[in-house]
JSON list of C-alpha atoms in Angstrom, two decimals:
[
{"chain": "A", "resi": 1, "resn": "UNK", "atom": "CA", "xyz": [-10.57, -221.55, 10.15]},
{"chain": "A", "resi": 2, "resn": "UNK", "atom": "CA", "xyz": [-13.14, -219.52, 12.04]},
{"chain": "A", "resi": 3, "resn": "UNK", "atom": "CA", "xyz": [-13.69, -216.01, 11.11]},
{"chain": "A", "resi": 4, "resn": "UNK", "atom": "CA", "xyz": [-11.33, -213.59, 13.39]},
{"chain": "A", "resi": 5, "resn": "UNK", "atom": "CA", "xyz": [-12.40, -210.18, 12.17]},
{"chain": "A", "resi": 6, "resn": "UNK", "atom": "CA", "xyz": [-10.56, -207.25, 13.62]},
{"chain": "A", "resi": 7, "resn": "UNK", "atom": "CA", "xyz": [-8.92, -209.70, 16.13]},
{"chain": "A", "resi": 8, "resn": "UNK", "atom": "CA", "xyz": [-7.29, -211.69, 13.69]},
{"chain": "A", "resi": 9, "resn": "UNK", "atom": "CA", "xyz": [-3.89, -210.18, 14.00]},
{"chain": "A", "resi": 10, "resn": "UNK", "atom": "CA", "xyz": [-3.78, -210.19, 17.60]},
{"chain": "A", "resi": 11, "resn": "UNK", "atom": "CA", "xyz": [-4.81, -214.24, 17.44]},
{"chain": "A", "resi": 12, "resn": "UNK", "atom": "CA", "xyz": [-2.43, -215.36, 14.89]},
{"chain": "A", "resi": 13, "resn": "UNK", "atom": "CA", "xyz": [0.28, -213.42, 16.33]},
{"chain": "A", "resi": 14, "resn": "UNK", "atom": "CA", "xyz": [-0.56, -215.13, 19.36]},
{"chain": "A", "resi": 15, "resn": "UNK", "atom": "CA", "xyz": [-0.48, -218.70, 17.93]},
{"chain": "A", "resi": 16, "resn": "UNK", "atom": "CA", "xyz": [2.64, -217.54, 15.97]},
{"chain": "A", "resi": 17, "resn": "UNK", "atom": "CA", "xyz": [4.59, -216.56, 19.15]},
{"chain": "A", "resi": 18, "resn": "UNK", "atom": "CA", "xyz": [2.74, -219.64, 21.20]},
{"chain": "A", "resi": 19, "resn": "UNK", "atom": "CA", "xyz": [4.60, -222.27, 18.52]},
{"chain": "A", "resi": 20, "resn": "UNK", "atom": "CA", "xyz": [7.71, -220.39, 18.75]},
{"chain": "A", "resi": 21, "resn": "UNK", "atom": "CA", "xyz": [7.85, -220.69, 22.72]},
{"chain": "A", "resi": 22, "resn": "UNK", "atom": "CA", "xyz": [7.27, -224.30, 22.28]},
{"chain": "A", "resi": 23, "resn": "UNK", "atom": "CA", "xyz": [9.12, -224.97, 19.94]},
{"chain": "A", "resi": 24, "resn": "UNK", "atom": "CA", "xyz": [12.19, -223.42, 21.33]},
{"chain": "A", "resi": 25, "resn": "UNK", "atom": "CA", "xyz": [11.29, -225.36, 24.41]},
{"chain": "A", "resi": 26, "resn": "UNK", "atom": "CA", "xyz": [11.40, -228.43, 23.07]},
{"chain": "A", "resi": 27, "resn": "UNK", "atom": "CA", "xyz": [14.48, -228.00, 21.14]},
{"chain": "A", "resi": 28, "resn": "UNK", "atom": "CA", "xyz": [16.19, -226.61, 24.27]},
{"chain": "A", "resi": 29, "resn": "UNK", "atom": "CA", "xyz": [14.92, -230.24, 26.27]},
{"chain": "A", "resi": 30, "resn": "UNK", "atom": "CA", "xyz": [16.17, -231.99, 23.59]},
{"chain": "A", "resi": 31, "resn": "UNK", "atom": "CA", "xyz": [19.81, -230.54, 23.59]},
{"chain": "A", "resi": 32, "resn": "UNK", "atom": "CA", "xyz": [19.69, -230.82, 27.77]},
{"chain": "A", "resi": 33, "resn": "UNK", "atom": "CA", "xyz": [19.25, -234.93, 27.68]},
{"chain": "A", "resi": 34, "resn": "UNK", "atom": "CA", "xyz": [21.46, -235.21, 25.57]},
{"chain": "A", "resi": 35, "resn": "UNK", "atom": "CA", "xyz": [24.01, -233.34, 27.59]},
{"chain": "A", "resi": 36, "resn": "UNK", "atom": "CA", "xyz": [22.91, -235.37, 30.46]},
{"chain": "A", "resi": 37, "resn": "UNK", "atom": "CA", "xyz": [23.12, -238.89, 28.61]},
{"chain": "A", "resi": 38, "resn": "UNK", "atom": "CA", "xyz": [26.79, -238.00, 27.81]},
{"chain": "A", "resi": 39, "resn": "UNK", "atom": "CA", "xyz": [27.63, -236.49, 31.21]},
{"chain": "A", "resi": 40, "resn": "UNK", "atom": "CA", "xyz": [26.30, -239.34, 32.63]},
{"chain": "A", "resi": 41, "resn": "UNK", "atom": "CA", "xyz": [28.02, -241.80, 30.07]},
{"chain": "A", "resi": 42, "resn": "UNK", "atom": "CA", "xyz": [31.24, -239.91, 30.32]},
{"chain": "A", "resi": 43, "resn": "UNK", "atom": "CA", "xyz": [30.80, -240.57, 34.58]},
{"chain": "A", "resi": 44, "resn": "UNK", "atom": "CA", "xyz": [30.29, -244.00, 33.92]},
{"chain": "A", "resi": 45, "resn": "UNK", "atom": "CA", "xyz": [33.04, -245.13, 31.61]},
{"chain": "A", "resi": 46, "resn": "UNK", "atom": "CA", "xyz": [35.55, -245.24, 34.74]},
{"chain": "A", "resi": 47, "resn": "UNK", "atom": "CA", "xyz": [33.57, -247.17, 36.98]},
{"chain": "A", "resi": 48, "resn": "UNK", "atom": "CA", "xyz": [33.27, -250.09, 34.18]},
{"chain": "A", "resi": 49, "resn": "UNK", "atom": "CA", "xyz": [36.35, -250.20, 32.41]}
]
């Protein structure tokens, strides 16, 4: 890891809040699909059966 001096705090809190964002983004994609796979299956049960 490169040597961050006095910035170091402001970097890794960066990073820190960076990973959060993305990972709360991801999560939140994740849990959207599959509402839309079951919406969609739910929609779809009808039609075939």
């Amino acid at each position: 890891m490169p040597e961050l001096g006095k910035y170091a705090l402001s970097v890794l809190s960066a990073y820190g809040a960076t990973a959060l964002i993305l990972g709360a983004l991801v999560i939140y994609v994740l849990r959207r699909s599959a509402l839309a796979k079951a919406t969609l299956a739910a929609q779809e049960i009808p039609k075939n059966g």
